[in-house]
């Protein structure tokens, strides 16, 4: 600890070659726009280039904006619903495909495939399919936020289940087989051994997967844009889409959009921290 | 034993049925891509008949209206360039962070970690204005923007890998008088090959499909990526040209399928590597 090794002593002299390119790019692509972003959230644009300081006004307006407040609970509901559905189904698929089922490898490839297709493309594929089904009752995705909501849930599940399944499969392969066998010998039923032996051992994978689906759920944008575009009248717009629209479809609303973006960041960060605390506390060692 | 095998067989049948249902949306798009425009939205589930069969006209229209080939070229150009730059510079930085392990190293590592939580919307507007002013609204400009916006995850994964490498080999090479860059490129890099492939796959999947960053930064008059090009068919007020759209969707899926078939194994291990616990 105290004596610096030869390697770190010599390496430190090379900081510019090894870190400067990425640090400079990072400053331009992240740090500077981040700081400007925070500054802009306290300003309002008077002309295209001029802005003036307005203090907390934008933030007060954010909490008075019915579209934003609606988007907030709409997104929270969506994130929770997708997290539950995606994790339950992908865990089940991984559990089944981890057995010696014939064709398991092939099925794994099929379930993963939609994940490679981008959200915009997926949105259009499902728009055709879901509107085709809904048209039997003279309905469509953009008729009510209810249809849009479940439409986006379906698209996201179809996209993400394969991804989380892969992570669960990797987790399952690390669970010592003897533990499951020992539980069976001790007379545990198969559901008992899943819930009392397997699930506690799988908590690290469950932490990762719920983290990814929950934060991903809050950040959803592409599927929302392509499937409903927020229709009807912004009632199916999630937070990210509402922020985007505030920036680019209003006049002089950049400050408000930026204040919404800051709130969005705080919400996502809080959710990430809380989720990590909650599931990490349930982890056990094999 | 016999019983067990039979149960396993039943599950294979059930999963085969689920697989067909799972692939149905894609099969449906392929089927509809050969139908006439009017037949697609009226009866999307009906197979093409003599009257509704459109041949390849939807594909021809898709290619013509979107400049699809150019979008493909730009998507490829942006993805390959930004992923390569990202790999080179993040792997160098991650190794340096672990080995140097001083205040500066810890500080930039912390910043990279924090950046992983920040949604793009937070920097979207300032970044799009800055890139316009700096003339980075081009495909090669995007190389720099991707490098700058998202080094968090690669640095995080690579530092995890470097920590598991013993520094004894590097120390021996140093005592033998090898320079630091030489040690890095000849000793360290070869050991990190599999994780570099994993990160390359993760980044490729992300950049190829990313819509918002190029949409708000690129000069769309001159350059479009594939996810942007698809939007052409969606007119305002729900007047989507479904014929050309279907052709375009299939054209979009084909390269993804090819990529999947070639790199399936690396994709799977890439995802597993990306899921390291934070």
XYZ file of C-alpha atoms in Angstrom:
564
model
C 0.000 0.000 0.000
C 2.603 2.555 1.119
C 5.424 1.781 -1.220
C 4.397 2.546 -4.768
C 5.196 -0.345 -7.091
C 7.587 0.067 -9.998
C 4.731 -0.318 -12.433
C 2.598 2.505 -11.056
C 5.614 4.749 -10.566
C 6.690 4.450 -14.190
C 3.138 4.352 -15.575
C 2.153 7.648 -13.961
C 4.592 9.561 -16.173
C 2.601 8.449 -19.219
C -0.698 9.988 -18.132
C -1.002 12.272 -21.146
C -0.747 9.565 -23.805
C -3.041 7.127 -21.998
C -5.733 9.378 -20.583
C -5.696 12.714 -22.378
C -7.508 11.702 -25.602
C -10.467 10.186 -23.794
C -10.543 12.804 -21.050
C -10.629 15.651 -23.591
C -13.381 13.955 -25.594
C -15.254 13.270 -22.357
C -14.957 16.912 -21.374
C -16.419 17.999 -24.707
C -19.070 15.295 -25.040
C -20.188 15.072 -21.433
C -18.805 17.382 -18.778
C -19.168 20.730 -20.563
C -22.691 20.061 -21.929
C -23.657 18.717 -18.497
C -22.583 21.927 -16.781
C -24.148 24.127 -19.484
C -27.292 22.023 -19.103
C -27.531 22.743 -15.400
C -26.932 26.439 -16.062
C -29.606 26.583 -18.801
C -32.173 25.060 -16.471
C -32.101 28.352 -14.535
C -32.518 30.528 -17.621
C -35.049 31.345 -20.274
C -34.292 32.032 -23.938
C -35.251 35.511 -25.053
C -33.867 35.098 -28.568
C -32.238 32.107 -30.242
C -28.866 32.912 -28.719
C -29.639 35.055 -25.684
C -30.826 33.722 -22.389
C -31.475 35.396 -19.070
C -31.329 34.108 -15.502
C -34.731 33.280 -14.029
C -33.759 31.365 -10.913
C -36.076 28.532 -9.939
C -38.898 29.588 -12.280
C -38.391 26.671 -14.667
C -38.454 24.156 -11.842
C -41.651 25.647 -10.439
C -43.157 25.416 -13.911
C -42.076 21.785 -14.255
C -44.191 20.835 -11.267
C -47.152 22.765 -12.602
C -46.917 21.157 -16.045
C -49.732 18.572 -16.286
C -48.037 16.811 -19.228
C -44.836 16.296 -17.236
C -46.661 15.124 -14.112
C -48.741 12.737 -16.176
C -45.593 11.474 -17.928
C -43.957 10.985 -14.527
C -46.470 8.511 -13.114
C -47.089 6.992 -16.539
C -43.350 6.246 -16.828
C -43.068 4.992 -13.237
C -45.989 2.614 -13.790
C -44.503 1.478 -17.085
C -41.055 0.883 -15.527
C -42.502 -1.218 -12.707
C -44.803 -3.239 -14.983
C -42.052 -4.006 -17.517
C -39.534 -4.827 -14.772
C -41.876 -7.425 -13.266
C -42.978 -8.993 -16.553
C -39.533 -9.049 -18.175
C -37.766 -10.506 -15.147
C -40.359 -13.189 -14.396
C -40.523 -14.405 -18.005
C -36.794 -14.202 -18.708
C -35.988 -16.042 -15.470
C -38.470 -18.764 -16.389
C -37.036 -19.084 -19.909
C -33.473 -19.217 -18.583
C -34.454 -21.834 -15.989
C -36.093 -24.024 -18.630
C -33.339 -23.597 -21.208
C -30.696 -24.436 -18.604
C -32.064 -27.993 -18.452
C -31.069 -30.652 -20.946
C -33.916 -29.741 -23.273
C -33.440 -30.668 -26.901
C -33.093 -27.526 -29.021
C -32.298 -25.305 -26.010
C -29.528 -23.531 -27.895
C -31.734 -22.819 -30.875
C -34.553 -21.457 -28.689
C -32.065 -19.236 -26.884
C -31.006 -17.693 -30.215
C -34.629 -17.104 -31.224
C -35.581 -15.392 -27.952
C -32.553 -13.135 -28.104
C -32.962 -12.041 -31.726
C -35.375 -9.062 -31.237
C -32.831 -7.431 -28.936
C -30.537 -6.705 -31.870
C -33.181 -4.684 -33.666
C -33.317 -1.030 -32.671
C -36.251 0.507 -30.808
C -37.432 2.645 -33.725
C -37.629 -0.357 -36.078
C -39.336 -2.465 -33.395
C -41.885 0.289 -32.885
C -42.921 0.218 -36.540
C -43.030 -3.580 -36.701
C -45.409 -3.695 -33.733
C -47.445 -0.744 -34.902
C -48.492 -2.793 -37.933
C -49.221 -5.898 -35.875
C -51.038 -4.278 -32.943
C -53.094 -1.916 -35.088
C -53.988 -4.912 -37.232
C -55.376 -6.681 -34.190
C -57.045 -3.601 -32.666
C -58.746 -2.696 -35.960
C -61.032 -5.715 -35.505
C -62.787 -3.697 -32.813
C -62.358 -0.399 -34.698
C -59.639 0.635 -32.248
C -56.074 1.824 -32.711
C -52.947 2.399 -30.633
C -53.333 6.152 -30.681
C -56.996 6.164 -29.651
C -56.301 6.016 -25.939
C -53.188 6.084 -23.751
C -54.269 2.702 -22.363
C -53.579 0.982 -25.711
C -50.355 2.911 -26.189
C -49.183 1.911 -22.721
C -49.687 -1.810 -23.239
C -48.334 -1.530 -26.766
C -45.050 -0.080 -25.505
C -44.986 -2.686 -22.719
C -45.317 -5.482 -25.285
C -42.593 -4.044 -27.550
C -40.177 -3.595 -24.644
C -40.834 -7.085 -23.317
C -40.260 -8.597 -26.733
C -37.000 -6.658 -27.015
C -35.578 -7.145 -23.525
C -36.622 -10.633 -22.438
C -33.898 -12.302 -24.522
C -31.232 -9.987 -23.114
C -32.114 -10.583 -19.470
C -32.479 -14.302 -20.227
C -28.814 -14.405 -21.273
C -27.752 -12.797 -17.976
C -29.919 -15.210 -15.964
C -28.512 -18.165 -17.925
C -24.970 -17.078 -17.053
C -26.031 -16.779 -13.410
C -27.658 -20.199 -13.367
C -24.528 -21.799 -14.748
C -22.637 -20.526 -11.693
C -25.030 -22.108 -9.198
C -23.396 -25.276 -7.838
C -25.472 -28.252 -8.962
C -24.768 -30.075 -5.660
C -26.780 -27.517 -3.694
C -29.923 -28.193 -5.708
C -29.327 -31.940 -5.459
C -28.750 -31.697 -1.707
C -32.058 -29.852 -1.327
C -33.812 -32.593 -3.305
C -32.198 -35.315 -1.151
C -33.347 -33.485 1.978
C -36.888 -33.792 0.692
C -37.482 -30.293 -0.669
C -40.087 -30.121 -3.428
C -38.919 -28.584 -6.676
C -40.773 -25.321 -5.996
C -39.262 -25.233 -2.495
C -35.741 -25.626 -3.843
C -36.341 -22.925 -6.460
C -37.664 -20.384 -3.954
C -35.467 -21.211 -0.950
C -32.208 -22.315 -2.565
C -32.008 -21.121 -6.152
C -33.515 -17.623 -5.898
C -31.323 -16.480 -2.964
C -28.253 -17.728 -4.846
C -29.390 -15.909 -7.974
C -29.751 -12.537 -6.242
C -26.628 -11.044 -7.896
C -28.132 -11.719 -11.352
C -31.526 -10.511 -10.173
C -29.915 -7.291 -8.912
C -28.288 -6.671 -12.297
C -31.380 -7.526 -14.331
C -33.855 -5.510 -12.279
C -31.398 -2.614 -12.338
C -31.162 -2.742 -16.133
C -34.907 -3.126 -16.714
C -35.941 -0.510 -14.144
C -33.542 2.222 -15.270
C -34.116 1.214 -18.903
C -37.845 1.539 -18.280
C -37.470 5.087 -17.027
C -35.287 6.022 -19.995
C -37.497 4.498 -22.715
C -37.714 6.734 -25.793
C -37.405 5.074 -29.220
C -40.290 2.628 -28.771
C -42.480 5.420 -27.437
C -41.660 7.713 -30.347
C -42.181 5.094 -33.057
C -45.248 3.369 -31.623
C -47.457 6.244 -30.472
C -45.404 9.456 -30.687
C -47.138 10.423 -27.438
C -50.616 10.372 -29.004
C -53.396 11.025 -28.195
C -52.499 14.576 -27.116
C -49.350 13.605 -25.183
C -51.161 11.184 -22.868
C -48.923 8.284 -23.911
C -45.703 10.331 -23.718
C -43.117 9.034 -21.253
C -40.631 11.365 -19.530
C -37.906 11.153 -22.171
C -40.325 11.894 -25.011
C -41.924 14.772 -23.110
C -38.478 16.303 -22.524
C -37.604 15.913 -26.187
C -40.868 17.572 -27.240
C -40.389 20.412 -24.775
C -36.995 21.168 -26.319
C -37.805 20.872 -29.987
C -41.514 21.574 -30.368
C -41.872 24.700 -28.281
C -40.570 28.246 -28.707
C -38.292 29.551 -25.973
C -38.907 26.438 -23.882
C -35.304 25.223 -23.814
C -34.876 26.292 -20.192
C -38.013 24.425 -19.169
C -36.875 21.353 -21.125
C -33.510 21.489 -19.420
C -35.146 21.770 -15.977
C -37.220 18.699 -16.841
C -34.027 16.913 -17.905
C -32.388 17.708 -14.553
C -35.428 16.354 -12.714
C -35.303 13.297 -14.974
C -31.662 12.716 -14.036
C -32.454 13.024 -10.323
C -35.339 10.557 -10.640
C -33.259 8.003 -12.578
C -30.344 8.325 -10.124
C -32.646 7.919 -7.096
C -34.309 4.856 -8.597
C -30.909 3.330 -9.392
C -29.596 3.869 -5.861
C -32.760 2.649 -4.119
C -33.048 -0.456 -6.298
C -29.411 -1.340 -5.682
C -29.803 -1.008 -1.910
C -32.979 -3.056 -1.893
C -31.787 -6.080 -3.874
C -28.145 -6.109 -2.787
C -29.265 -6.557 0.835
C -30.901 -9.848 -0.163
C -27.747 -11.405 -1.628
C -26.218 -14.489 -0.029
C -23.020 -16.485 -0.533
C -23.167 -20.046 -1.836
C -35.512 -42.198 -17.412
C -38.009 -42.778 -20.199
C -40.503 -40.565 -18.394
C -37.929 -37.819 -18.026
C -37.073 -37.924 -21.699
C -40.737 -37.721 -22.629
C -41.269 -34.657 -20.431
C -38.246 -33.017 -22.003
C -39.736 -33.794 -25.425
C -43.007 -32.144 -24.446
C -41.124 -29.007 -23.424
C -39.269 -28.985 -26.732
C -42.609 -28.978 -28.550
C -43.984 -26.210 -26.315
C -40.871 -24.096 -26.838
C -40.994 -24.698 -30.579
C -44.529 -23.280 -30.623
C -43.475 -20.288 -28.486
C -40.547 -19.688 -30.866
C -42.849 -19.473 -33.859
C -45.092 -17.010 -32.004
C -41.968 -15.092 -30.935
C -40.833 -14.716 -34.532
C -44.321 -13.926 -35.826
C -43.892 -10.104 -35.955
C -40.809 -10.446 -38.149
C -42.403 -13.077 -40.382
C -45.423 -10.829 -40.724
C -43.312 -7.869 -41.861
C -41.564 -10.056 -44.436
C -44.913 -11.324 -45.726
C -46.398 -7.836 -45.937
C -43.355 -6.481 -47.743
C -44.581 -8.385 -50.826
C -48.097 -6.968 -50.668
C -49.555 -3.864 -52.257
C -49.762 -0.756 -50.098
C -53.546 -0.771 -49.749
C -53.665 -4.455 -48.801
C -51.207 -4.006 -45.931
C -53.157 -1.708 -43.652
C -56.583 -3.165 -44.499
C -55.716 -6.820 -43.829
C -52.203 -7.138 -42.424
C -52.661 -10.792 -41.494
C -53.741 -12.035 -44.925
C -51.052 -13.649 -47.079
C -50.509 -12.059 -50.499
C -52.929 -13.164 -53.194
C -52.771 -12.731 -56.945
C -54.422 -9.306 -56.679
C -52.435 -8.043 -53.706
C -48.985 -9.397 -54.632
C -46.618 -6.495 -55.243
C -43.419 -8.264 -56.236
C -40.375 -6.251 -55.293
C -41.939 -2.855 -55.849
C -41.975 -2.012 -52.109
C -38.251 -2.671 -51.950
C -37.587 -0.563 -55.019
C -39.587 2.267 -53.528
C -37.841 1.933 -50.157
C -34.418 2.111 -51.782
C -35.377 5.072 -53.888
C -37.200 7.173 -51.293
C -34.764 6.802 -48.411
C -31.447 6.674 -50.172
C -31.204 3.486 -48.145
C -27.783 2.510 -49.451
C -26.292 5.827 -48.362
C -27.920 5.536 -44.948
C -26.430 2.080 -44.660
C -22.996 3.397 -45.574
C -23.217 6.237 -43.047
C -24.503 3.931 -40.309
C -21.618 1.573 -40.978
C -19.087 4.404 -41.172
C -20.266 5.950 -37.901
C -20.482 2.629 -36.064
C -17.109 1.209 -37.148
C -15.210 4.445 -36.572
C -16.680 5.311 -33.201
C -16.422 1.763 -31.856
C -12.754 1.473 -32.895
C -11.807 4.835 -31.380
C -13.760 4.025 -28.255
C -11.993 0.683 -27.824
C -8.476 2.017 -28.291
C -8.817 4.982 -25.965
C -10.931 3.402 -23.224
C -8.749 0.308 -22.928
C -5.643 2.507 -22.663
C -7.265 4.732 -20.078
C -8.662 1.822 -18.042
C -5.244 0.158 -17.813
C -3.629 3.428 -16.825
C -6.284 4.074 -14.149
C -5.686 0.699 -12.492
C -1.880 0.740 -12.690
C -1.266 4.402 -11.845
C -3.870 4.374 -9.075
C -3.266 7.995 -7.980
C -5.680 10.797 -7.125
C -6.129 11.833 -10.770
C -6.846 8.225 -11.781
C -9.437 7.808 -9.043
C -11.031 11.133 -9.898
C -11.548 10.463 -13.617
C -12.721 6.919 -12.834
C -15.373 8.346 -10.528
C -16.514 10.787 -13.230
C -16.780 7.947 -15.759
C -18.868 5.927 -13.315
C -21.217 8.837 -12.629
C -21.686 9.434 -16.358
C -23.159 5.934 -16.726
C -26.295 6.942 -14.807
C -26.905 10.198 -16.679
C -29.618 9.985 -19.355
C -28.798 11.443 -22.762
C -31.594 14.028 -22.444
C -29.539 15.792 -19.779
C -26.816 16.799 -22.265
C -28.847 16.540 -25.490
C -29.561 20.207 -26.110
C -26.176 21.734 -25.177
C -24.367 18.918 -27.004
C -26.349 19.433 -30.200
C -25.637 23.181 -30.139
C -21.947 22.647 -29.366
C -21.521 20.103 -32.122
C -23.196 22.454 -34.585
C -20.875 25.296 -33.658
C -17.776 23.104 -33.736
C -18.735 21.655 -37.132
C -19.108 18.160 -35.698
C -22.515 17.600 -37.291
C -20.935 15.087 -39.676
C -20.426 11.297 -39.492
C -16.769 11.753 -38.533
C -17.808 14.364 -35.973
C -20.056 11.723 -34.423
C -16.976 9.576 -33.785
C -15.849 12.219 -31.318
C -19.319 12.724 -29.816
C -19.766 9.014 -29.115
C -16.253 8.845 -27.703
C -17.051 11.732 -25.415
C -20.560 10.860 -24.322
C -20.246 7.189 -23.455
C -16.813 5.995 -22.312
C -18.315 5.050 -18.918
C -19.332 1.446 -19.512
C -16.213 0.421 -21.515
C -13.874 1.979 -18.933
C -15.835 0.260 -16.164
C -15.658 -3.175 -17.828
C -11.982 -2.829 -18.797
C -10.832 -1.681 -15.360
C -12.528 -4.779 -13.953
C -10.528 -6.937 -16.363
C -7.203 -5.164 -15.720
C -7.622 -5.625 -11.966
C -7.677 -9.381 -12.538
C -4.390 -9.322 -14.507
C -1.239 -9.835 -12.419
C 1.134 -6.896 -12.785
C 4.189 -9.145 -12.331
C 4.614 -9.674 -16.086
C 4.516 -5.953 -16.737
C 6.989 -5.354 -13.918
C 9.403 -7.895 -15.351
C 9.149 -6.279 -18.783
C 9.812 -2.881 -17.221
C 12.925 -4.111 -15.445
C 14.068 -5.498 -18.798
C 13.842 -1.933 -20.084
C 10.692 -2.036 -22.207
C 8.873 1.290 -22.554
C 5.384 1.755 -21.122
C 3.565 1.988 -24.500
C 5.433 -1.092 -25.677
C 4.441 -3.044 -22.590
C 0.857 -1.951 -22.991
C 0.576 -2.896 -26.656
C 2.684 -6.068 -26.600
C 1.971 -7.522 -23.163
C -1.327 -6.147 -21.862
C -3.468 -5.852 -25.010
C -3.136 -9.502 -26.096
C -4.314 -10.592 -22.634
C -7.422 -8.431 -22.936
C -8.529 -9.712 -26.316
C -11.742 -11.439 -25.301
C -13.035 -8.530 -23.238
C -12.213 -6.131 -26.079
C -14.319 -8.248 -28.447
C -17.162 -8.253 -25.897
C -17.138 -4.489 -25.502
C -16.855 -4.041 -29.276
C -20.057 -6.059 -29.714
C -21.939 -4.156 -27.006
C -20.923 -0.790 -28.448
C -21.692 -1.872 -32.016
C -25.222 -2.933 -31.049
C -25.760 0.364 -29.278
C -24.330 2.775 -31.870
C -25.891 0.967 -34.841
C -29.384 1.237 -33.353
C -29.019 4.608 -31.654
C -31.533 7.097 -32.934
C -31.551 10.199 -30.771
C -27.876 11.223 -30.672
C -27.393 11.276 -34.460
C -30.877 12.731 -34.941
C -30.163 15.829 -32.868
C -26.531 16.302 -33.922
C -26.170 15.233 -37.576
C -26.793 17.581 -40.483
C -29.855 15.652 -41.686
C -29.902 17.354 -45.091
C -26.701 15.553 -45.957
C -26.426 12.524 -43.699
C -28.930 10.019 -42.371
C -28.441 6.803 -40.436
C -30.778 3.835 -40.904
C -33.019 4.487 -37.863
C -33.422 8.068 -39.094
C -34.095 7.034 -42.690
C -36.977 4.770 -41.634
C -38.803 7.832 -40.301
C -39.220 9.166 -43.847
C -42.296 7.017 -44.412
C -44.081 8.324 -41.403
C -45.778 11.473 -42.638
C -47.430 13.816 -40.208
C -50.943 12.942 -38.996
C -50.656 9.203 -39.374
C -50.232 8.951 -43.124
C -47.638 6.212 -43.102
C -46.563 4.741 -46.433
C -46.781 1.132 -45.248
C -45.655 -0.455 -48.523
C -42.258 1.184 -48.724
C -42.027 1.021 -44.920
C -42.278 -2.789 -44.980
C -39.585 -3.027 -47.635
C -37.386 -0.714 -45.614
C -37.919 -2.669 -42.374
C -36.887 -5.927 -44.041
C -33.820 -4.255 -45.568
C -32.940 -3.046 -42.072
C -33.334 -6.450 -40.469
C -31.239 -8.368 -43.027
C -27.813 -6.928 -42.051
C -28.699 -7.462 -38.378
C -29.476 -11.130 -39.076
C -26.171 -11.566 -40.912
C -24.292 -9.948 -38.025
C -26.131 -12.188 -35.562
C -25.308 -15.375 -37.441
C -21.638 -14.439 -37.716
C -21.072 -13.264 -34.151
C -23.638 -15.048 -32.012
C -21.106 -16.466 -29.585
C -19.355 -13.128 -29.062
C -22.695 -11.347 -28.620
C -23.692 -13.718 -25.821
C -20.373 -13.311 -24.006
C -20.462 -9.553 -24.598
C -23.776 -9.252 -22.800
C -22.545 -11.382 -19.933
C -19.464 -9.158 -19.632
C -21.593 -6.021 -19.735
C -23.708 -7.276 -16.857
C -20.890 -7.219 -14.302
C -22.336 -5.983 -11.077
C -21.920 -2.287 -10.307
